[in-house]
C-alpha cells in the first residue's frame, strides 16, 4: 500500500503539465472570430472578436467557456465597432472604435454601458501617464484630463509613438510638416522641446517605446547616422539618452522589438545579422545586452513574439524550423530556454495571433484545426514543485512535455527515477538517467515521474506521453 500512497502524495502537490484547450468557439465552424487586443482589468480579460450575430465587438472572459461572453454590441446588429487600443484610465476600461461613431469610449462595468468621450474622433497613439491620457490627433500633441481634451500648442508635428519616464512624455516629432525627419522630443508638463537629434542626416524614427519600472528606463528603437535601427534608452534627459548597443554592427538594422520585463532584465527580439531574429535580453548596459539563444540555428529567424510572464518565467511563441506551432519558455539562460509545448503536434497549417497571461494561464488567439477558424485557446502553465530541502541545490527541469517518450534534463546528468501511473501504481522503479537523458518505453498516457538525484533530492513531474 505504501507504493500506492506515496505517489498520490506527490500528485497532490503537482499542477498538471502544460496543456492547451479550445476555450470557446466564438464564431462557430470554420470562420474565424480572430480574438485580439487582450487587456486585463476588473478581474477579467477583455478582447475584441468577431461573431456572425454581432460583428467585431468587445468580449471578455473569466477563464471559463461559460464566462466568455459578449460585453457590448456597440454598433448594433451584424455591423462592427472594431474596438482597439484598450487601456485602463481611472480604473475604467477605455477603448477606441474604428467603425461607426468613432473615438475613445469609457466603459462602466457596473452599468454595462459605454460613453463616447467628445473631442477625440481621430485620436491615436494613446499613453496613460501622469494621471492623463496622452495622444496625438491630426499631428497635434494632446491629453485628456478630468473630462477635458487639451491640445498642447507646439510648433512641431507630432507623428510618432509615445513613452513616459521620470514624469516626462517622450515622443517622435518633426520640425515641419514638409519633412519626415523624426527626432526625439520631450514634454515636461509645460512645453514640447527637442530632447535629442539622434540622426542629423535623416529621420531617426524613434518607436517601440517600452518602460521598465524595475530599471526606471525607457527603452526604444531608433536609427542614427552611425548605426541602423538599434536599441536605445532614455531617462528623460539629453545626456541620459544613449544607444544601448549596436546589435547588428555597422549601419545594418537589428530592429529590436517585443519587449517584456521580468525582474531586472528586459527580454526582446532582435537580429544581429548572423543568427536571424532571435531572443535577446538586456539589463540596460552594453555588456549586459546579449543573445539568449539561437532558437532556429544559423541565419534563419525564430521570430520570438508575444512575450509574456508567468510565475517569473518568460513564455513566447517562436519557430525552431520544425514547421509546427510551439510554445517556448526562458529563464534568461540558453539552457533554460526550451520548447515547452507543441500546440498541435504534426499540424503545420496553423495561424497564431495574440497571446496574453491572465490568472496564471496563457490565452492565445490561434487556428489549430481545419474545422475551426482562429479562436480563443487556453494554455495551462504549471508551477514547478521541487521537493528539495536545501534550496541552494541546483533546480532540475525536464523537457519536452508532452513527449514522445524521450526526456532531457537540465541540472541533472545522472540519477534514477520511479515512474507511476495516475492511479498511483508503480510502472518502473529506479530506472537510470544517463547523460541527462532517459527514454520512457511506455504506452501513451499520463504518468508521474519521481526523479532522484545522487544526493537524495527529489522532484516530481506529471509527464504526458503522446
CSV table of C-alpha atoms in Angstrom, one decimal:
chain,number,residue,atom,x,y,z
A,1,UNK,CA,0.0,0.0,0.0
A,2,UNK,CA,2.9,2.4,0.6
A,3,UNK,CA,3.8,2.2,-3.0
A,4,UNK,CA,0.4,3.4,-3.9
A,5,UNK,CA,0.0,6.3,-1.3
A,6,UNK,CA,3.5,7.7,-1.9
A,7,UNK,CA,2.9,8.9,-5.5
A,8,UNK,CA,-0.6,10.1,-4.6
A,9,UNK,CA,1.1,12.4,-2.2
A,10,UNK,CA,3.2,13.7,-5.0
A,11,UNK,CA,0.2,14.0,-7.2
A,12,UNK,CA,-1.5,16.2,-4.5
A,13,UNK,CA,1.4,18.6,-4.8
A,14,UNK,CA,1.5,18.7,-8.6
A,15,UNK,CA,-0.1,21.0,-11.0
A,16,UNK,CA,-0.8,19.4,-14.4
A,17,UNK,CA,1.7,19.7,-17.1
A,18,UNK,CA,1.1,22.3,-19.8
A,19,UNK,CA,-1.9,21.6,-22.0
A,20,UNK,CA,-3.9,23.6,-24.5
A,21,UNK,CA,-7.7,23.6,-24.9
A,22,UNK,CA,-10.2,25.5,-27.0
A,23,UNK,CA,-11.8,27.9,-24.6
A,24,UNK,CA,-14.7,28.9,-26.8
A,25,UNK,CA,-15.7,28.7,-30.5
A,26,UNK,CA,-16.9,32.3,-30.7
A,27,UNK,CA,-17.6,32.1,-34.4
A,28,UNK,CA,-18.8,28.5,-34.8
A,29,UNK,CA,-17.4,26.5,-37.7
A,30,UNK,CA,-14.5,27.2,-40.0
A,31,UNK,CA,-15.0,31.0,-40.0
A,32,UNK,CA,-12.6,32.9,-37.5
A,33,UNK,CA,-13.5,35.1,-34.6
A,34,UNK,CA,-9.9,36.3,-34.5
A,35,UNK,CA,-9.6,37.4,-30.9
A,36,UNK,CA,-7.2,40.3,-30.4
A,37,UNK,CA,-6.4,43.4,-28.3
A,38,UNK,CA,-6.2,41.4,-25.0
A,39,UNK,CA,-6.3,43.6,-21.9
A,40,UNK,CA,-6.7,42.7,-18.2
A,41,UNK,CA,-8.9,44.7,-15.9
A,42,UNK,CA,-11.5,44.2,-13.1
A,43,UNK,CA,-10.7,40.5,-12.8
A,44,UNK,CA,-11.4,39.8,-16.4
A,45,UNK,CA,-9.6,39.5,-19.7
A,46,UNK,CA,-11.1,41.8,-22.4
A,47,UNK,CA,-10.6,41.4,-26.1
A,48,UNK,CA,-12.3,42.0,-29.4
A,49,UNK,CA,-13.7,39.2,-31.5
A,50,UNK,CA,-16.0,38.6,-34.5
A,51,UNK,CA,-19.3,36.8,-34.3
A,52,UNK,CA,-21.8,36.3,-37.1
A,53,UNK,CA,-24.6,37.9,-35.0
A,54,UNK,CA,-22.7,40.9,-33.6
A,55,UNK,CA,-19.8,41.6,-35.9
A,56,UNK,CA,-16.4,42.5,-34.3
A,57,UNK,CA,-17.2,43.8,-30.8
A,58,UNK,CA,-15.9,43.8,-27.2
A,59,UNK,CA,-15.8,40.5,-25.3
A,60,UNK,CA,-14.4,39.3,-22.0
A,61,UNK,CA,-13.6,36.0,-20.3
A,62,UNK,CA,-13.1,34.8,-16.7
A,63,UNK,CA,-11.1,31.8,-17.9
A,64,UNK,CA,-14.1,29.5,-18.4
A,65,UNK,CA,-16.1,28.8,-21.5
A,66,UNK,CA,-19.4,29.8,-19.8
A,67,UNK,CA,-17.7,33.0,-18.6
A,68,UNK,CA,-16.6,34.0,-22.1
A,69,UNK,CA,-19.2,36.4,-23.4
A,70,UNK,CA,-20.0,39.5,-25.4
A,71,UNK,CA,-19.6,42.7,-23.3
A,72,UNK,CA,-21.1,45.3,-25.7
A,73,UNK,CA,-22.7,45.3,-29.1
A,74,UNK,CA,-21.8,48.9,-29.6
A,75,UNK,CA,-22.6,49.0,-33.3
A,76,UNK,CA,-25.9,47.0,-33.1
A,77,UNK,CA,-26.6,44.0,-35.3
A,78,UNK,CA,-24.0,42.4,-37.6
A,79,UNK,CA,-22.1,45.7,-38.1
A,80,UNK,CA,-18.8,46.1,-36.2
A,81,UNK,CA,-17.5,48.8,-33.9
A,82,UNK,CA,-14.0,47.2,-34.0
A,83,UNK,CA,-12.7,48.2,-30.5
A,84,UNK,CA,-8.9,48.7,-30.3
A,85,UNK,CA,-6.3,50.4,-28.1
A,86,UNK,CA,-7.8,49.0,-24.9
A,87,UNK,CA,-6.4,50.9,-21.8
A,88,UNK,CA,-7.1,51.5,-18.1
A,89,UNK,CA,-7.8,55.0,-17.1
A,90,UNK,CA,-9.1,55.8,-13.6
A,91,UNK,CA,-9.8,52.1,-13.1
A,92,UNK,CA,-12.2,52.0,-16.0
A,93,UNK,CA,-11.8,50.3,-19.4
A,94,UNK,CA,-11.3,52.7,-22.3
A,95,UNK,CA,-11.1,51.7,-25.9
A,96,UNK,CA,-11.1,53.3,-29.4
A,97,UNK,CA,-13.6,52.3,-32.1
A,98,UNK,CA,-12.7,52.3,-35.8
A,99,UNK,CA,-16.2,51.9,-37.3
A,100,UNK,CA,-19.5,53.6,-36.6
A,101,UNK,CA,-19.3,56.5,-34.1
A,102,UNK,CA,-15.5,56.5,-33.9
A,103,UNK,CA,-13.5,57.8,-31.0
A,104,UNK,CA,-12.5,56.9,-27.4
A,105,UNK,CA,-15.1,55.2,-25.2
A,106,UNK,CA,-15.3,54.8,-21.4
A,107,UNK,CA,-16.9,51.6,-20.3
A,108,UNK,CA,-18.7,51.3,-17.0
A,109,UNK,CA,-18.8,47.7,-15.9
A,110,UNK,CA,-21.4,48.4,-13.2
A,111,UNK,CA,-24.0,49.6,-15.8
A,112,UNK,CA,-22.7,47.6,-18.8
A,113,UNK,CA,-22.7,50.8,-20.9
A,114,UNK,CA,-20.0,52.8,-22.8
A,115,UNK,CA,-19.8,56.6,-23.2
A,116,UNK,CA,-18.2,58.3,-26.1
A,117,UNK,CA,-15.7,61.0,-25.0
A,118,UNK,CA,-16.2,64.2,-27.0
A,119,UNK,CA,-13.3,65.7,-29.0
A,120,UNK,CA,-11.3,62.6,-29.8
A,121,UNK,CA,-12.7,61.3,-33.1
A,122,UNK,CA,-9.3,60.6,-34.7
A,123,UNK,CA,-7.1,60.2,-31.6
A,124,UNK,CA,-4.3,57.6,-31.7
A,125,UNK,CA,-1.0,56.6,-30.1
A,126,UNK,CA,-2.6,56.6,-26.6
A,127,UNK,CA,-0.4,56.7,-23.5
A,128,UNK,CA,-1.7,56.7,-19.9
A,129,UNK,CA,0.8,58.6,-17.7
A,130,UNK,CA,0.8,61.3,-15.0
A,131,UNK,CA,-2.9,60.8,-14.4
A,132,UNK,CA,-3.8,61.7,-18.0
A,133,UNK,CA,-4.4,60.1,-21.4
A,134,UNK,CA,-1.9,61.5,-23.8
A,135,UNK,CA,-2.5,61.0,-27.5
A,136,UNK,CA,-1.9,62.6,-30.9
A,137,UNK,CA,-4.7,63.9,-33.2
A,138,UNK,CA,-4.2,65.5,-36.5
A,139,UNK,CA,-0.4,65.7,-35.9
A,140,UNK,CA,-1.1,67.6,-32.6
A,141,UNK,CA,0.0,66.6,-29.2
A,142,UNK,CA,-2.9,66.5,-26.7
A,143,UNK,CA,-4.1,65.0,-23.5
A,144,UNK,CA,-7.4,64.1,-21.8
A,145,UNK,CA,-7.8,65.0,-18.1
A,146,UNK,CA,-10.9,65.4,-15.9
A,147,UNK,CA,-13.3,65.3,-18.8
A,148,UNK,CA,-11.5,67.8,-20.9
A,149,UNK,CA,-9.3,67.5,-24.0
A,150,UNK,CA,-6.4,69.9,-24.1
A,151,UNK,CA,-4.3,70.5,-27.2
A,152,UNK,CA,-0.7,71.5,-26.5
A,153,UNK,CA,0.5,74.4,-28.5
A,154,UNK,CA,3.7,73.4,-30.2
A,155,UNK,CA,5.4,74.3,-33.5
A,156,UNK,CA,6.5,70.7,-34.2
A,157,UNK,CA,4.5,68.0,-35.9
A,158,UNK,CA,3.9,65.0,-33.6
A,159,UNK,CA,3.7,61.9,-35.7
A,160,UNK,CA,5.4,59.2,-33.6
A,161,UNK,CA,4.7,56.9,-30.8
A,162,UNK,CA,5.0,57.9,-27.1
A,163,UNK,CA,6.6,56.7,-23.9
A,164,UNK,CA,6.9,58.1,-20.3
A,165,UNK,CA,9.8,58.2,-17.9
A,166,UNK,CA,10.5,60.4,-14.8
A,167,UNK,CA,7.4,62.5,-15.2
A,168,UNK,CA,8.2,63.3,-18.9
A,169,UNK,CA,6.5,62.3,-22.1
A,170,UNK,CA,8.8,61.2,-24.9
A,171,UNK,CA,7.7,61.1,-28.5
A,172,UNK,CA,8.9,61.3,-32.1
A,173,UNK,CA,8.2,64.6,-33.9
A,174,UNK,CA,9.3,66.6,-36.9
A,175,UNK,CA,10.2,70.3,-37.1
A,176,UNK,CA,7.8,70.9,-40.0
A,177,UNK,CA,5.1,69.1,-41.9
A,178,UNK,CA,7.2,69.3,-45.0
A,179,UNK,CA,9.7,66.8,-43.7
A,180,UNK,CA,9.6,63.3,-42.2
A,181,UNK,CA,12.8,64.0,-40.2
A,182,UNK,CA,11.5,62.4,-36.9
A,183,UNK,CA,13.8,63.1,-33.9
A,184,UNK,CA,13.2,62.6,-30.2
A,185,UNK,CA,11.2,65.3,-28.3
A,186,UNK,CA,10.1,65.7,-24.7
A,187,UNK,CA,7.0,67.2,-23.0
A,188,UNK,CA,7.9,68.3,-19.4
A,189,UNK,CA,4.4,69.3,-18.4
A,190,UNK,CA,4.6,72.8,-19.9
A,191,UNK,CA,6.2,72.7,-23.4
A,192,UNK,CA,7.3,70.3,-26.1
A,193,UNK,CA,11.0,70.7,-26.9
A,194,UNK,CA,13.8,68.8,-28.7
A,195,UNK,CA,15.4,66.2,-26.5
A,196,UNK,CA,18.0,64.8,-28.8
A,197,UNK,CA,18.9,64.7,-32.5
A,198,UNK,CA,19.6,61.0,-33.0
A,199,UNK,CA,20.2,61.2,-36.7
A,200,UNK,CA,21.4,64.6,-38.1
A,201,UNK,CA,21.3,63.3,-41.6
A,202,UNK,CA,17.9,61.7,-41.8
A,203,UNK,CA,14.9,60.5,-39.8
A,204,UNK,CA,15.6,58.7,-36.5
A,205,UNK,CA,12.0,57.5,-36.4
A,206,UNK,CA,12.0,56.6,-32.6
A,207,UNK,CA,9.4,53.9,-31.9
A,208,UNK,CA,8.6,50.8,-29.8
A,209,UNK,CA,8.8,52.7,-26.5
A,210,UNK,CA,8.9,50.4,-23.5
A,211,UNK,CA,9.2,51.5,-19.9
A,212,UNK,CA,11.0,49.2,-17.5
A,213,UNK,CA,9.8,50.1,-14.0
A,214,UNK,CA,12.5,48.0,-12.3
A,215,UNK,CA,15.3,49.7,-14.3
A,216,UNK,CA,13.5,53.1,-14.4
A,217,UNK,CA,14.4,53.3,-18.0
A,218,UNK,CA,12.5,53.9,-21.2
A,219,UNK,CA,13.8,51.7,-24.0
A,220,UNK,CA,13.1,52.4,-27.7
A,221,UNK,CA,14.4,51.8,-31.1
A,222,UNK,CA,15.9,54.5,-33.4
A,223,UNK,CA,18.2,54.9,-36.4
A,224,UNK,CA,21.3,57.0,-36.1
A,225,UNK,CA,23.8,58.2,-38.7
A,226,UNK,CA,26.4,55.7,-37.4
A,227,UNK,CA,24.1,52.7,-36.9
A,228,UNK,CA,20.9,51.2,-38.2
A,229,UNK,CA,17.7,50.9,-36.2
A,230,UNK,CA,19.1,49.8,-32.8
A,231,UNK,CA,18.3,49.6,-29.1
A,232,UNK,CA,18.3,53.0,-27.3
A,233,UNK,CA,17.3,54.1,-23.8
A,234,UNK,CA,16.5,57.4,-22.1
A,235,UNK,CA,15.9,58.7,-18.6
A,236,UNK,CA,14.2,61.9,-20.0
A,237,UNK,CA,17.4,63.9,-20.3
A,238,UNK,CA,19.7,64.5,-23.3
A,239,UNK,CA,22.8,63.1,-21.6
A,240,UNK,CA,20.8,60.1,-20.4
A,241,UNK,CA,19.6,59.3,-24.0
A,242,UNK,CA,22.1,56.9,-25.5
A,243,UNK,CA,22.3,53.9,-27.7
A,244,UNK,CA,22.5,50.7,-25.6
A,245,UNK,CA,24.2,48.5,-28.2
A,246,UNK,CA,24.8,48.3,-31.9
A,247,UNK,CA,23.5,44.7,-32.1
A,248,UNK,CA,23.8,44.4,-35.8
A,249,UNK,CA,27.3,46.0,-36.4
A,250,UNK,CA,27.8,48.9,-38.7
A,251,UNK,CA,24.8,50.6,-40.3
A,252,UNK,CA,22.7,47.4,-40.6
A,253,UNK,CA,19.4,47.2,-38.6
A,254,UNK,CA,18.7,44.9,-35.7
A,255,UNK,CA,15.1,46.2,-35.3
A,256,UNK,CA,14.6,45.4,-31.6
A,257,UNK,CA,11.0,44.9,-30.5
A,258,UNK,CA,8.5,42.8,-28.5
A,259,UNK,CA,9.9,44.0,-25.2
A,260,UNK,CA,9.0,42.3,-21.9
A,261,UNK,CA,10.3,43.0,-18.4
A,262,UNK,CA,11.0,40.1,-15.9
A,263,UNK,CA,12.8,41.1,-12.8
A,264,UNK,CA,15.7,43.4,-13.6
A,265,UNK,CA,16.0,42.3,-17.2
A,266,UNK,CA,14.1,43.1,-20.3
A,267,UNK,CA,13.7,40.5,-23.0
A,268,UNK,CA,13.2,41.4,-26.6
A,269,UNK,CA,13.7,40.1,-30.2
A,270,UNK,CA,16.4,41.4,-32.5
A,271,UNK,CA,18.6,40.4,-35.5
A,272,UNK,CA,22.4,40.6,-35.1
A,273,UNK,CA,22.9,39.8,-38.8
A,274,UNK,CA,24.3,36.4,-38.1
A,275,UNK,CA,21.6,34.4,-36.2
A,276,UNK,CA,18.5,36.0,-37.6
A,277,UNK,CA,15.7,37.5,-35.5
A,278,UNK,CA,16.2,35.7,-32.1
A,279,UNK,CA,15.7,36.2,-28.3
A,280,UNK,CA,17.8,38.8,-26.6
A,281,UNK,CA,18.0,40.2,-23.0
A,282,UNK,CA,19.3,43.5,-21.6
A,283,UNK,CA,19.9,45.0,-18.2
A,284,UNK,CA,20.3,48.4,-19.8
A,285,UNK,CA,24.1,48.1,-20.3
A,286,UNK,CA,26.0,47.3,-23.5
A,287,UNK,CA,27.8,44.3,-21.9
A,288,UNK,CA,24.5,43.1,-20.4
A,289,UNK,CA,22.7,43.1,-23.7
A,290,UNK,CA,23.2,39.5,-25.1
A,291,UNK,CA,21.7,36.9,-27.3
A,292,UNK,CA,19.8,34.4,-25.1
A,293,UNK,CA,19.6,31.5,-27.6
A,294,UNK,CA,19.7,30.9,-31.3
A,295,UNK,CA,16.4,29.0,-31.3
A,296,UNK,CA,16.4,28.5,-35.1
A,297,UNK,CA,20.1,27.7,-35.6
A,298,UNK,CA,22.1,29.6,-38.2
A,299,UNK,CA,20.9,32.6,-40.1
A,300,UNK,CA,17.2,31.5,-40.1
A,301,UNK,CA,15.0,33.5,-37.7
A,302,UNK,CA,12.8,32.1,-34.9
A,303,UNK,CA,11.0,35.5,-34.7
A,304,UNK,CA,10.1,35.4,-30.9
A,305,UNK,CA,6.8,37.1,-30.4
A,306,UNK,CA,4.0,37.6,-27.8
A,307,UNK,CA,6.5,37.7,-24.9
A,308,UNK,CA,4.6,37.3,-21.6
A,309,UNK,CA,5.5,36.4,-18.0
A,310,UNK,CA,4.0,33.6,-15.9
A,311,UNK,CA,5.4,32.7,-12.5
A,312,UNK,CA,8.6,34.6,-13.1
A,313,UNK,CA,9.4,32.9,-16.4
A,314,UNK,CA,9.2,34.2,-19.9
A,315,UNK,CA,6.8,32.4,-22.3
A,316,UNK,CA,6.6,33.2,-26.0
A,317,UNK,CA,5.9,31.8,-29.5
A,318,UNK,CA,8.8,31.1,-31.8
A,319,UNK,CA,9.7,29.0,-34.9
A,320,UNK,CA,12.5,26.5,-34.5
A,321,UNK,CA,12.4,25.3,-38.1
A,322,UNK,CA,10.1,22.3,-37.4
A,323,UNK,CA,7.1,23.9,-39.1
A,324,UNK,CA,5.0,23.3,-36.1
A,325,UNK,CA,3.3,25.8,-33.7
A,326,UNK,CA,5.3,25.7,-30.5
A,327,UNK,CA,5.3,27.5,-27.1
A,328,UNK,CA,8.7,28.3,-25.6
A,329,UNK,CA,9.9,29.3,-22.1
A,330,UNK,CA,13.0,31.0,-20.9
A,331,UNK,CA,14.7,31.9,-17.6
A,332,UNK,CA,17.2,34.1,-19.4
A,333,UNK,CA,19.8,31.4,-20.0
A,334,UNK,CA,20.5,29.3,-23.1
A,335,UNK,CA,20.0,26.0,-21.2
A,336,UNK,CA,16.8,27.4,-19.6
A,337,UNK,CA,15.3,28.4,-23.0
A,338,UNK,CA,13.4,25.5,-24.4
A,339,UNK,CA,10.3,24.4,-26.2
A,340,UNK,CA,7.7,23.6,-23.6
A,341,UNK,CA,4.5,22.7,-25.6
A,342,UNK,CA,3.7,21.6,-29.1
A,343,UNK,CA,0.3,23.3,-29.6
A,344,UNK,CA,-0.9,20.7,-32.0
A,345,UNK,CA,1.8,18.1,-32.9
A,346,UNK,CA,2.2,17.5,-36.6
A,347,UNK,CA,-0.1,20.3,-37.7
A,348,UNK,CA,1.5,22.9,-39.9
A,349,UNK,CA,-1.5,24.8,-41.3
A,350,UNK,CA,-1.8,26.9,-38.2
A,351,UNK,CA,-2.3,30.6,-37.6
A,352,UNK,CA,-1.1,32.3,-34.4
A,353,UNK,CA,-2.3,35.6,-33.2
A,354,UNK,CA,-2.0,37.5,-29.9
A,355,UNK,CA,-1.2,35.8,-26.5
A,356,UNK,CA,-1.7,37.2,-23.0
A,357,UNK,CA,-1.3,36.0,-19.4
A,358,UNK,CA,-4.3,36.0,-17.2
A,359,UNK,CA,-4.6,34.4,-13.7
A,360,UNK,CA,-1.6,32.2,-14.2
A,361,UNK,CA,-2.7,30.8,-17.6
A,362,UNK,CA,-2.0,31.8,-21.2
A,363,UNK,CA,-4.7,32.9,-23.6
A,364,UNK,CA,-4.0,32.5,-27.3
A,365,UNK,CA,-5.7,33.5,-30.5
A,366,UNK,CA,-5.0,30.7,-32.9
A,367,UNK,CA,-6.2,28.5,-35.7
A,368,UNK,CA,-5.2,24.9,-34.8
A,369,UNK,CA,-7.9,23.0,-36.7
A,370,UNK,CA,-9.3,22.5,-40.2
A,371,UNK,CA,-12.9,22.6,-38.9
A,372,UNK,CA,-12.4,25.7,-36.8
A,373,UNK,CA,-11.2,29.2,-37.6
A,374,UNK,CA,-8.9,31.3,-35.4
A,375,UNK,CA,-10.4,31.1,-31.9
A,376,UNK,CA,-9.6,31.6,-28.2
A,377,UNK,CA,-7.4,28.9,-26.6
A,378,UNK,CA,-6.3,28.5,-23.0
A,379,UNK,CA,-2.9,27.1,-22.1
A,380,UNK,CA,-2.5,25.8,-18.5
A,381,UNK,CA,1.0,26.6,-17.2
A,382,UNK,CA,2.1,24.6,-14.1
A,383,UNK,CA,4.1,25.9,-11.2
A,384,UNK,CA,7.0,23.6,-10.8
A,385,UNK,CA,7.2,21.8,-7.4
A,386,UNK,CA,10.8,20.9,-6.4
A,387,UNK,CA,10.8,18.7,-3.3
A,388,UNK,CA,14.3,19.7,-2.1
A,389,UNK,CA,15.2,20.6,1.5
A,390,UNK,CA,18.3,22.5,0.6
A,391,UNK,CA,17.2,25.5,-1.6
A,392,UNK,CA,20.8,26.1,-2.7
A,393,UNK,CA,20.8,22.9,-4.7
A,394,UNK,CA,20.5,23.3,-8.5
A,395,UNK,CA,17.0,23.1,-9.8
A,396,UNK,CA,16.1,20.3,-12.2
A,397,UNK,CA,14.0,20.9,-15.3
A,398,UNK,CA,12.6,18.4,-17.8
A,399,UNK,CA,11.6,18.9,-21.4
A,400,UNK,CA,9.8,18.4,-23.7
A,401,UNK,CA,6.4,17.8,-22.1
A,402,UNK,CA,4.3,16.3,-23.7
A,403,UNK,CA,6.9,13.9,-25.0
A,404,UNK,CA,7.1,11.0,-27.5
A,405,UNK,CA,8.9,9.1,-24.7
A,406,UNK,CA,12.3,10.7,-24.8
A,407,UNK,CA,13.1,13.2,-22.0
A,408,UNK,CA,16.0,15.6,-21.4
A,409,UNK,CA,17.2,17.2,-18.1
A,410,UNK,CA,18.7,20.5,-17.2
A,411,UNK,CA,20.6,20.4,-13.9
A,412,UNK,CA,20.9,16.6,-13.8
A,413,UNK,CA,23.4,14.4,-15.6
A,414,UNK,CA,22.9,11.2,-13.7
A,415,UNK,CA,20.3,9.8,-11.4
A,416,UNK,CA,17.4,7.4,-11.0
A,417,UNK,CA,13.7,7.7,-11.4
A,418,UNK,CA,10.5,5.9,-10.3
A,419,UNK,CA,7.5,6.1,-12.8
A,420,UNK,CA,3.9,5.8,-11.6
A,421,UNK,CA,0.6,5.9,-13.5
A,422,UNK,CA,-2.0,8.4,-12.4
A,423,UNK,CA,-3.7,5.8,-10.2
A,424,UNK,CA,-0.5,5.5,-8.1
A,425,UNK,CA,0.6,2.2,-9.5
A,426,UNK,CA,4.4,1.7,-9.8
A,427,UNK,CA,5.3,1.3,-13.5
A,428,UNK,CA,9.1,1.3,-13.2
A,429,UNK,CA,11.4,1.5,-10.2
A,430,UNK,CA,14.9,3.0,-10.1
A,431,UNK,CA,15.3,3.4,-13.8
A,432,UNK,CA,18.6,5.1,-14.8
A,433,UNK,CA,19.1,8.6,-16.1
A,434,UNK,CA,22.4,8.8,-18.0
A,435,UNK,CA,23.8,11.8,-19.9
A,436,UNK,CA,20.8,14.0,-18.9
A,437,UNK,CA,18.5,11.7,-20.9
A,438,UNK,CA,16.0,8.9,-20.5
A,439,UNK,CA,13.7,7.0,-22.8
A,440,UNK,CA,10.3,6.0,-21.4
A,441,UNK,CA,9.2,2.9,-23.3
A,442,UNK,CA,5.6,3.1,-22.1
A,443,UNK,CA,2.1,3.3,-23.7
A,444,UNK,CA,0.6,6.7,-24.4
A,445,UNK,CA,-0.9,8.4,-21.4
A,446,UNK,CA,-0.3,10.4,-18.2
A,447,UNK,CA,2.4,9.5,-15.7
A,448,UNK,CA,4.1,10.8,-12.6
A,449,UNK,CA,7.9,10.8,-12.8
A,450,UNK,CA,9.8,11.0,-9.5
A,451,UNK,CA,13.4,12.0,-10.2
A,452,UNK,CA,16.1,11.1,-7.6
A,453,UNK,CA,19.5,12.8,-7.6
A,454,UNK,CA,22.6,11.2,-6.2
A,455,UNK,CA,22.4,13.4,-3.1
A,456,UNK,CA,18.8,12.2,-2.4
A,457,UNK,CA,16.9,15.2,-3.7
A,458,UNK,CA,13.5,14.5,-5.3
A,459,UNK,CA,11.5,16.2,-8.0
A,460,UNK,CA,8.0,15.2,-9.3
A,461,UNK,CA,6.6,15.9,-12.7
A,462,UNK,CA,3.4,14.9,-14.4
A,463,UNK,CA,4.5,13.6,-17.8
A,464,UNK,CA,2.3,13.2,-20.9
A,465,UNK,CA,3.5,10.6,-23.3
A,466,UNK,CA,1.8,11.1,-26.7
